[in-house]
CSV table of C-alpha atoms in Angstrom, one decimal:
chain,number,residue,atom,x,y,z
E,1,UNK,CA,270.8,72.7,195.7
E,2,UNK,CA,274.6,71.3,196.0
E,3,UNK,CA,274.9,68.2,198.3
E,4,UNK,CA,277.8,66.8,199.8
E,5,UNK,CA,278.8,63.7,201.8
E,6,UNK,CA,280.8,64.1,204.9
E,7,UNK,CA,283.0,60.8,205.9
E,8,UNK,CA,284.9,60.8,209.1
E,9,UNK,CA,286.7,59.3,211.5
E,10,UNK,CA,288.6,59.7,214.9
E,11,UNK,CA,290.7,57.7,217.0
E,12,UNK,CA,293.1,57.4,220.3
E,13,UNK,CA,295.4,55.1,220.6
E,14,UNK,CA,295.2,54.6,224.7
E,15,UNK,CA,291.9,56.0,225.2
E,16,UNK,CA,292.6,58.8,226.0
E,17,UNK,CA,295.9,59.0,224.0
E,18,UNK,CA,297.4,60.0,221.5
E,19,UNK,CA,294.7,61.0,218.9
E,20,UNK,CA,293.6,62.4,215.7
E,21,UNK,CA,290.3,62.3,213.0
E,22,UNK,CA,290.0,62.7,209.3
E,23,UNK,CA,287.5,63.7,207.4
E,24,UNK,CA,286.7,63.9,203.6
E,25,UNK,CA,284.2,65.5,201.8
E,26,UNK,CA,282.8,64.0,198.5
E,27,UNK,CA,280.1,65.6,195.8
E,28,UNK,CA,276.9,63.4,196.0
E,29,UNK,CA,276.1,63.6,192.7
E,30,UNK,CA,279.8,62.7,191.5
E,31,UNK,CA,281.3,60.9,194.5
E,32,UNK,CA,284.6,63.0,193.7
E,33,UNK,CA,286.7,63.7,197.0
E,34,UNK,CA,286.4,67.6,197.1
E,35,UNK,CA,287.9,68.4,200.4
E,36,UNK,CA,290.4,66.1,202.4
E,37,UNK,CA,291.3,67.4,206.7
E,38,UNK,CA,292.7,65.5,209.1
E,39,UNK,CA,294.8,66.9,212.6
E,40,UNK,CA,296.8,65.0,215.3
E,41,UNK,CA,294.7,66.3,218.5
E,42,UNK,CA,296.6,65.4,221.3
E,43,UNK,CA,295.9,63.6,224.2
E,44,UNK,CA,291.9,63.1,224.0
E,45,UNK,CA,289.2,60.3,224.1
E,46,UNK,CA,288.4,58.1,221.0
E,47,UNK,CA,284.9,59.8,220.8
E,48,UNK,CA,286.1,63.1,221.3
E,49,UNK,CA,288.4,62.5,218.7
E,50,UNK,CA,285.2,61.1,216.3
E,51,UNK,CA,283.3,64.4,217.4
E,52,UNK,CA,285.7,66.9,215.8
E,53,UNK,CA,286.4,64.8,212.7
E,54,UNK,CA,282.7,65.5,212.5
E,55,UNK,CA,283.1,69.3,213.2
E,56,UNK,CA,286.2,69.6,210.9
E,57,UNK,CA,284.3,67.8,207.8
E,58,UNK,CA,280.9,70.4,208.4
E,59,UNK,CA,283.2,72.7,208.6
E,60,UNK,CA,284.8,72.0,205.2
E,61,UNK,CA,281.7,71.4,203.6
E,62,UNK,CA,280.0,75.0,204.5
E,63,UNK,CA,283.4,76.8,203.3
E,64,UNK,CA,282.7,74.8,199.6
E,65,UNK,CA,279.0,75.7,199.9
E,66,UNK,CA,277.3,76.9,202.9
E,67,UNK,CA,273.7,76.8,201.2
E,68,UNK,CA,274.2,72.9,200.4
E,69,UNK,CA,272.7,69.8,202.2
E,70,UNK,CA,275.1,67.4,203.7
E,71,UNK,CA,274.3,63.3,204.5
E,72,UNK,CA,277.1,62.8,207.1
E,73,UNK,CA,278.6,59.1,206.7
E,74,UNK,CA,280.6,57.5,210.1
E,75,UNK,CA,280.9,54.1,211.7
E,76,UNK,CA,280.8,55.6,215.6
E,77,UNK,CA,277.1,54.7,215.9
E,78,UNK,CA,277.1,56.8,219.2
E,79,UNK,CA,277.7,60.4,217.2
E,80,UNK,CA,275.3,59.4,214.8
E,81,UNK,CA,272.4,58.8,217.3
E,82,UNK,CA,273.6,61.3,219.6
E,83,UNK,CA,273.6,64.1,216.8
E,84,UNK,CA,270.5,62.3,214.8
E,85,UNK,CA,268.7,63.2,218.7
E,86,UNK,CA,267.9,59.9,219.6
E,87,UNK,CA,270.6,59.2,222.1
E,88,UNK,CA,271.3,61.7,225.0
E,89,UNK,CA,274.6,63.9,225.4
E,90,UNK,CA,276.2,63.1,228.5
E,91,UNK,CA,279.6,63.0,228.5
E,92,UNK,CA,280.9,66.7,229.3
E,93,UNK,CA,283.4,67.1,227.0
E,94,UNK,CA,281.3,65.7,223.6
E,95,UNK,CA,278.5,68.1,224.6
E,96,UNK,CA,280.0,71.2,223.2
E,97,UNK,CA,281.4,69.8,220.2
E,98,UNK,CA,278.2,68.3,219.5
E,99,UNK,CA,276.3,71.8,220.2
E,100,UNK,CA,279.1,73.3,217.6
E,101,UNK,CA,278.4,70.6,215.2
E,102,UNK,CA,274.7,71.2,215.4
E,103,UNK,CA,275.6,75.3,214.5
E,104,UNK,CA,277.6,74.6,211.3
E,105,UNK,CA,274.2,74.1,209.1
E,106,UNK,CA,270.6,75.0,209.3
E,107,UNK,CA,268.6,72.6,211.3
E,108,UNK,CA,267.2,69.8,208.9
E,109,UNK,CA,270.0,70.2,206.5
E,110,UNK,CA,271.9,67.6,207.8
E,111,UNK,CA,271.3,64.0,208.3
E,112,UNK,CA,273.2,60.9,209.6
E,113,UNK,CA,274.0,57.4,208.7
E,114,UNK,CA,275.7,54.9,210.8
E,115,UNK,CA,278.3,53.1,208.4
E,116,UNK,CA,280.2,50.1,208.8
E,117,UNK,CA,283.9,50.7,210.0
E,118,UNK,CA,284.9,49.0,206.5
E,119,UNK,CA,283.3,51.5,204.6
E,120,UNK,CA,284.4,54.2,206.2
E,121,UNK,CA,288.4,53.3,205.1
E,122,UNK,CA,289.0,56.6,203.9
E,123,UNK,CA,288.5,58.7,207.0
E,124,UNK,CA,290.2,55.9,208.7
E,125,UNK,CA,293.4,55.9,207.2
E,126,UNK,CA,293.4,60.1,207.2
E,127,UNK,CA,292.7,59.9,211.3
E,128,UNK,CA,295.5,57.2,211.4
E,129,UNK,CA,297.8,59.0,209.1
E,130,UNK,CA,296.9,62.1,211.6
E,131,UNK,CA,298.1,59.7,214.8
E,132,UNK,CA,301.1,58.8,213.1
E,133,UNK,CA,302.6,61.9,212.0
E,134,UNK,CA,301.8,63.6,215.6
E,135,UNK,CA,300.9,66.7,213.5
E,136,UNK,CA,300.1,69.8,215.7
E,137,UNK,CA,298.8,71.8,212.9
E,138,UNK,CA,295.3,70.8,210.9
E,139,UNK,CA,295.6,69.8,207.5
E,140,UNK,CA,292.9,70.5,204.6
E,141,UNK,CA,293.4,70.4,201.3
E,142,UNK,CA,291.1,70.7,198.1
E,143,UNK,CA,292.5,67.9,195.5
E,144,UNK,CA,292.0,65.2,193.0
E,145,UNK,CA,291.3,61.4,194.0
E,146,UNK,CA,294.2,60.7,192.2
E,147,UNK,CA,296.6,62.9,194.9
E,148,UNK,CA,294.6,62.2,197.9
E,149,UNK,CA,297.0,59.0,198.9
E,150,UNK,CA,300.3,60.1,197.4
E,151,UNK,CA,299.5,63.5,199.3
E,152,UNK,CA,299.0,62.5,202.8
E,153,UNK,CA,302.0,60.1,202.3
E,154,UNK,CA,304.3,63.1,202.1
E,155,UNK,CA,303.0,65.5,204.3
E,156,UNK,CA,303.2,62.8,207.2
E,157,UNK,CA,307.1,62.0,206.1
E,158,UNK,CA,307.5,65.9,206.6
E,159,UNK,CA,305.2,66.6,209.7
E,160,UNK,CA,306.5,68.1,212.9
E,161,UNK,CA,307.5,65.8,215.8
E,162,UNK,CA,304.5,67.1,218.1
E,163,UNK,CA,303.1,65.4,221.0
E,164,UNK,CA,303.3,61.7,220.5
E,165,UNK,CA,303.3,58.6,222.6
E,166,UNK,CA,305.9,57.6,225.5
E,167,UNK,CA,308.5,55.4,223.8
E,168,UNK,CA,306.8,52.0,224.8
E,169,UNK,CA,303.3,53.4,223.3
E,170,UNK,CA,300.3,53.0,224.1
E,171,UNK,CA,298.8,50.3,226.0
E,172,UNK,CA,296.4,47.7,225.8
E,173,UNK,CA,293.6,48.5,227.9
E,174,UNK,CA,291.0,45.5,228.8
E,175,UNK,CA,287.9,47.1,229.9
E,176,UNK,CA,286.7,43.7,232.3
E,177,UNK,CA,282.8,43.6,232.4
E,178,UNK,CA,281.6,40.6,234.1
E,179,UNK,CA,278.0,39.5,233.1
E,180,UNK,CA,274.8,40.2,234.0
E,181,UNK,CA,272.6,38.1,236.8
E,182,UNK,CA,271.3,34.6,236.2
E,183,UNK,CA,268.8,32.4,237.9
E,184,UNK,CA,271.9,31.4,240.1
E,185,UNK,CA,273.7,34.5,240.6
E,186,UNK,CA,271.4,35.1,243.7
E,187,UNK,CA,271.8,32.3,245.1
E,188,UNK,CA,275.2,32.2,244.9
E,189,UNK,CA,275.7,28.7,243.2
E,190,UNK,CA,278.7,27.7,241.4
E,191,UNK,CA,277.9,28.1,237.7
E,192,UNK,CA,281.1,27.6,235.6
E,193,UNK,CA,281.6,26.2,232.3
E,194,UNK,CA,280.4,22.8,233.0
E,195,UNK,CA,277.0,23.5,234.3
E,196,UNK,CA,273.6,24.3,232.5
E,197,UNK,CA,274.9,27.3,231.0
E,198,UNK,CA,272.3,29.8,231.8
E,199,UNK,CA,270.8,32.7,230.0
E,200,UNK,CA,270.5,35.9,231.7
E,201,UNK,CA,267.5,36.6,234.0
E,202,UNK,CA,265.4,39.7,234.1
E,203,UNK,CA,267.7,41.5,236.3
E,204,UNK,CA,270.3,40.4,234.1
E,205,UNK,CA,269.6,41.7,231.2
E,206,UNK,CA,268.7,45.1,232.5
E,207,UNK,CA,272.4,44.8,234.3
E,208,UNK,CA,273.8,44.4,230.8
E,209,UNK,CA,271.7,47.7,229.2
E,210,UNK,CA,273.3,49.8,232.1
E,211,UNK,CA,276.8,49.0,231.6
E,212,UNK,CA,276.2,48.9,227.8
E,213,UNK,CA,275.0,53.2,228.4
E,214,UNK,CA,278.2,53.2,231.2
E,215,UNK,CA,280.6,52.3,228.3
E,216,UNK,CA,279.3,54.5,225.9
E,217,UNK,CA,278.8,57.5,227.8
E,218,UNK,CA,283.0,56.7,228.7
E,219,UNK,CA,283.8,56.3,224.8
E,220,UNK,CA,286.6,54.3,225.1
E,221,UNK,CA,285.7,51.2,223.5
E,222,UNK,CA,286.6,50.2,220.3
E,223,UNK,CA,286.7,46.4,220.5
E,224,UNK,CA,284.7,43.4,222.0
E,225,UNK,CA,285.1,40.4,223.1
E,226,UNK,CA,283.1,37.7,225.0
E,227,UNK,CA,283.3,34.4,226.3
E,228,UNK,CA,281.2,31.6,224.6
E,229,UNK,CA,278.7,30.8,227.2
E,230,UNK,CA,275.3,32.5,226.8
E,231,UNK,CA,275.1,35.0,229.6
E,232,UNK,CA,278.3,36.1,228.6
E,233,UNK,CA,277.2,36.7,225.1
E,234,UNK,CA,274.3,38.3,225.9
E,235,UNK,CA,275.4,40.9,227.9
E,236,UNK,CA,277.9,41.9,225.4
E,237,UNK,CA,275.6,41.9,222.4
E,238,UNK,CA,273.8,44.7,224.6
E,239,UNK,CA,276.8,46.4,224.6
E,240,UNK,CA,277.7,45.8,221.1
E,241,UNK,CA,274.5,47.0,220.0
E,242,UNK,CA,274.8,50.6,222.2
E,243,UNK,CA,278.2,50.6,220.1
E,244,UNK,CA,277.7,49.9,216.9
E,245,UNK,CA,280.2,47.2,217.2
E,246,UNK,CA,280.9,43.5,216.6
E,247,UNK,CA,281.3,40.8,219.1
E,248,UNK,CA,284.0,38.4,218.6
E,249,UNK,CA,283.7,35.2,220.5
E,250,UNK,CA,287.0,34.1,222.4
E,251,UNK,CA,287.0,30.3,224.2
E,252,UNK,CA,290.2,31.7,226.5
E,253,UNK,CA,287.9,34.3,228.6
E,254,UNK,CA,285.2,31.2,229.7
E,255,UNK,CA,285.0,30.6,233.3
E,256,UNK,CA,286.4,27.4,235.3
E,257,UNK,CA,284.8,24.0,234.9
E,258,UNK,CA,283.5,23.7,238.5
E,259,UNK,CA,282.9,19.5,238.0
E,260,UNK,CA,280.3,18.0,240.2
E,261,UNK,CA,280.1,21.3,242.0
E,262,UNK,CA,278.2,22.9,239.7
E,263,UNK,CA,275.0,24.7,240.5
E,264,UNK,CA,275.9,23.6,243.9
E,265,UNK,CA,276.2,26.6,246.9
E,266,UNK,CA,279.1,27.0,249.0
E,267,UNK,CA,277.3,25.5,251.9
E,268,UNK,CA,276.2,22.5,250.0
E,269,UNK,CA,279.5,21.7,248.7
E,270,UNK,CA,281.4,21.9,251.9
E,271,UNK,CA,278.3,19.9,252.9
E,272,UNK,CA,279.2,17.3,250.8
E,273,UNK,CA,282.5,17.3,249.2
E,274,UNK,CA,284.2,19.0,252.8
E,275,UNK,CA,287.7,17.5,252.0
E,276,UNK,CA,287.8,18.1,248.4
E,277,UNK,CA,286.3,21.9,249.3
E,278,UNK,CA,289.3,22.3,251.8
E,279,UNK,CA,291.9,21.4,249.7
E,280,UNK,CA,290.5,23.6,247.0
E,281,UNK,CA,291.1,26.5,248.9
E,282,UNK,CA,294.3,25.9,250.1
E,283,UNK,CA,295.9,24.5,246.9
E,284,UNK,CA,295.6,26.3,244.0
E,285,UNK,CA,297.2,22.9,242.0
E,286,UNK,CA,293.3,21.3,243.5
E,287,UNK,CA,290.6,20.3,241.0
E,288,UNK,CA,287.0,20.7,242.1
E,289,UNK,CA,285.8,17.0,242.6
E,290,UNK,CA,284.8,15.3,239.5
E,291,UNK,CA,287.6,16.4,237.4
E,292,UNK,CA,287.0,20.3,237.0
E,293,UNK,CA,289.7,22.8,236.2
E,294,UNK,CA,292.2,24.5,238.7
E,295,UNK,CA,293.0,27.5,239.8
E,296,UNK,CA,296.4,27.2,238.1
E,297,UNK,CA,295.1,25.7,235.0
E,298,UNK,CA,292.6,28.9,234.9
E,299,UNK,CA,295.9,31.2,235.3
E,300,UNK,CA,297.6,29.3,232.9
E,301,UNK,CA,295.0,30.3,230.1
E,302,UNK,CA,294.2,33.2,231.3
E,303,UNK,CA,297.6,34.5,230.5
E,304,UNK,CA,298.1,33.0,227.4
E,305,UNK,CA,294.8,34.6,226.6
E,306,UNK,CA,296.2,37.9,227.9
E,307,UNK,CA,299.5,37.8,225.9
E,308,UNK,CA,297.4,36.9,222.4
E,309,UNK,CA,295.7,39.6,222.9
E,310,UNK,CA,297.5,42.5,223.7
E,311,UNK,CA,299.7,41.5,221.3
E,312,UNK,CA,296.5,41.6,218.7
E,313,UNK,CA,295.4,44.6,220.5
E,314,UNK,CA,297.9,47.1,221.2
E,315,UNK,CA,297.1,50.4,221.6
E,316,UNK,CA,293.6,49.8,221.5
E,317,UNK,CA,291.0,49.7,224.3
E,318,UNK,CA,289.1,46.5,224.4
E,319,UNK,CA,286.3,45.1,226.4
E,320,UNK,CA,286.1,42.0,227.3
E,321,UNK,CA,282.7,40.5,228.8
E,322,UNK,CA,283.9,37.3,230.7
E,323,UNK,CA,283.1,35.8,234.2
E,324,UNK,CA,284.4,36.1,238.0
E,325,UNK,CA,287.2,33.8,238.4
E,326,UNK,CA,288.4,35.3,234.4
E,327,UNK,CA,288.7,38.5,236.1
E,328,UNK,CA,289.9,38.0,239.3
E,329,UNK,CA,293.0,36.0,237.3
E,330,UNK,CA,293.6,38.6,235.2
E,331,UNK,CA,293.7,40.8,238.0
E,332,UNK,CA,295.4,38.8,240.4
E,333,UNK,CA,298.5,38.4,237.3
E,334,UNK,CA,298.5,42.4,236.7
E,335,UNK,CA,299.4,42.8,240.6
E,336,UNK,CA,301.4,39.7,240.9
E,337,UNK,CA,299.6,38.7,243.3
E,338,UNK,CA,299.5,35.2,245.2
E,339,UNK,CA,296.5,32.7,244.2
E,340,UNK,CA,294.9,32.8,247.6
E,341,UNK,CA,294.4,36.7,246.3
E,342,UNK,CA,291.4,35.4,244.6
E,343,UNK,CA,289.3,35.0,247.8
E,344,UNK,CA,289.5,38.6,248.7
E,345,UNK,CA,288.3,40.1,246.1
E,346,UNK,CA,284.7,41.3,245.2
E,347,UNK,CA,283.4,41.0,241.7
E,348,UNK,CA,279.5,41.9,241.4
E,349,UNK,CA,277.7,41.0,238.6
E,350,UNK,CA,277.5,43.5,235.1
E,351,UNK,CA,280.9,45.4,237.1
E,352,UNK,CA,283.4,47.0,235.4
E,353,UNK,CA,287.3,46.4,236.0
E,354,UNK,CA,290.2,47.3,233.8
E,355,UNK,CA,293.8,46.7,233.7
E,356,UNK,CA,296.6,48.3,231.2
E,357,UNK,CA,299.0,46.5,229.3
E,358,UNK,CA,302.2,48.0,228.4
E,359,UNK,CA,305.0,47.1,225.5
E,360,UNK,CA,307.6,46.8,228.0
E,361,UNK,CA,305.7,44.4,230.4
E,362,UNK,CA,304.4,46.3,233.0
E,363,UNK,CA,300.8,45.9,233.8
E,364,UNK,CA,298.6,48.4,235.0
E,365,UNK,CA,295.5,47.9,237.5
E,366,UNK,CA,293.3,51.2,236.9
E,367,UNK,CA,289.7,49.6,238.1
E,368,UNK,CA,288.0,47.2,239.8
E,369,UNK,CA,284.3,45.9,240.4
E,370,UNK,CA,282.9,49.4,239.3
E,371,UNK,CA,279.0,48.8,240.2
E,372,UNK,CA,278.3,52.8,240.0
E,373,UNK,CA,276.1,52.7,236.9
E,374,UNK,CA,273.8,49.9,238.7
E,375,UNK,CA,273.0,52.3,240.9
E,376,UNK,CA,269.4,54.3,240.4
């Protein structure tokens, strides 16, 4: 019996945006390319887009031999799990495609391996080559390794004009998840970055498995980010491990240094510290007492942070796990927004927030302190 391996890839550039998938289907035995396809798809989600890459590879590999076996090869660990059966379909527009998928071969004739996004280059550069061209039509072709580059070179340089993005493109999109519960959360104690740096509790960490399903049910993540302190880190390696994706460690997204406030409540520090806590709140220039950082100094960084990154980052769609006043800054820049704005805002623990980034400046508030998938 033939067997084939199916490599693909999808992507959106806006999530949803602009989108496309590639797929390429190789002889096991040979590990010659065999069958090439890639389409620009519109305006869909990044997993949608992954889902028919898969669909469009079965596809290809039943019209070369529909009695072969197929070992399908993709770095979106959520189709693999989802279509290996381990992970449930939710999301309403990957359940079809993943019912269609599921149709193309015999039950038990296909099987599924999560791959890292390195090794999965070829389908990568076919979806991207698919985004780029803003193809309307599906392309598959039968060829040689040797062609498969030069090929896809030329039919992009002669593709149709299609749907593509608005002239300043797509944005960045920061998905803002603040972290799970700690010990302190509760009690409502100051806990920045110059306190004990705690670990998530119980609560926490179950916090941090129900965002980590909320994200991937959405399917618009493709990159994460975290602060350095521990709560933050755990909470995204939940994520990242729902994902199938890498955290990267950023020191611009850790909360304020809260001095001799730390692990202190409101009540006790107005107990204490009452004209340092006064001025605080009515001077965003004021350092907590004992030398912390201010609100200004947070902005400050915060928006360098923000300009490194959607300058890495454009296009793409990027959670970053970070803390309250983090957020709230981010937040309070995107609305331009005066600093006593920080007070009046709500930011639970594990919520979701998210603000778009454009080329031409403009900044985009599109959520904020999402708690829904906390709920029972």
């Amino acid at each position: 019996m033939r067997e084939f391996i199916v490599e693909a890839d999808g992507g959106s550039r806006g999530n949803p945006g602009p989108a496309g998938y590639g797929s390429v289907v190789l002889d096991a035995a040979t590990g010659e390319t065999l069958v090439e396809t890639y389409e620009y798809l519109g305006v869909v989600t990044n997993n949608v887009a992954e889902y028919r890459g898969l669909l469009a590879g079965l596809r290809a590999a039943h019209d070369l031999d529909p009695s072969a076996t197929v070992h399908v090869r993709m770095d979106s660990k959520l189709v693999v799990e989802q279509m290996s059966g381990r992970w449930k379909i939710k999301h309403p527009d990957m359940k079809p495609l993943a019912l269609e998928a599921g149709r193309v071969f015999p039950p038990g004739r296909v099987t599924y391996e999560w791959i890292p996004r390195e090794q999965n280059k070829h389908a990568d550069r076919l979806a991207n080559e698919a985004m780029d061209s803003g193809a309307s039509a599906s392309s598959v072709r039968k060829l040689s390794p040797a062609k498969a580059e030069a090929d896809v070179r030329a039919a992009t340089a002669v593709a149709g004009s299609g749907w593509g993005p608005a002239d300043m493109g797509a944005p960045a999109t920061f998905v803002l998840l603040r972290h799970g519960e700690t010990p302190l959360t509760p009690q409502k104690r100051f806990s920045g970055s110059g306190g004990t740096d705690p670990a998530l509790s119980d609560v926490g960490r179950e916090q941090a498995e129900r965002a980590a399903e909320a994200l991937a049910d959405r399917g618009t993540i493709q990159h994460i980010l975290a602060s350095p302190l521990t709560r933050t880190r755990q909470t995204a390696a939940a994520v990242a491990e729902r994902l199938g994706l890498e955290v990267t460690v950023e020191d611009g997204l850790i909360e304020t240094d809260f001095g001799a406030w730390e692990g202190l409540t409101f009540g006790e520090v107005r107990e204490r510290y009452p004209d340092d806590l006064n001025t605080w709140l009515s001077d965003p220039e004021a350092e907590p007492t004992g030398g912390g950082e201010s609100f200004a100094a947070t902005a400050t960084r915060i928006a360098a942070t923000r300009d490194k990154l959607v300058a890495a980052y454009a296009g793409r769609t990027v959670l970053l796990v970070t803390h309250v006043t983090p957020i709230k800054t981010f937040v309070r820049l995107a609305l331009g927004a005066p600093p006593e704005s920080l007070f009046r805002m709500e930011l639970s623990a594990a919520s979701l927030s998210a603000v778009a980034y454009y080329a031409d400046g403009n900044a985009s508030v599109r959520l904020l302190n999402d708690t829904s998938h906390l709920r029972p």
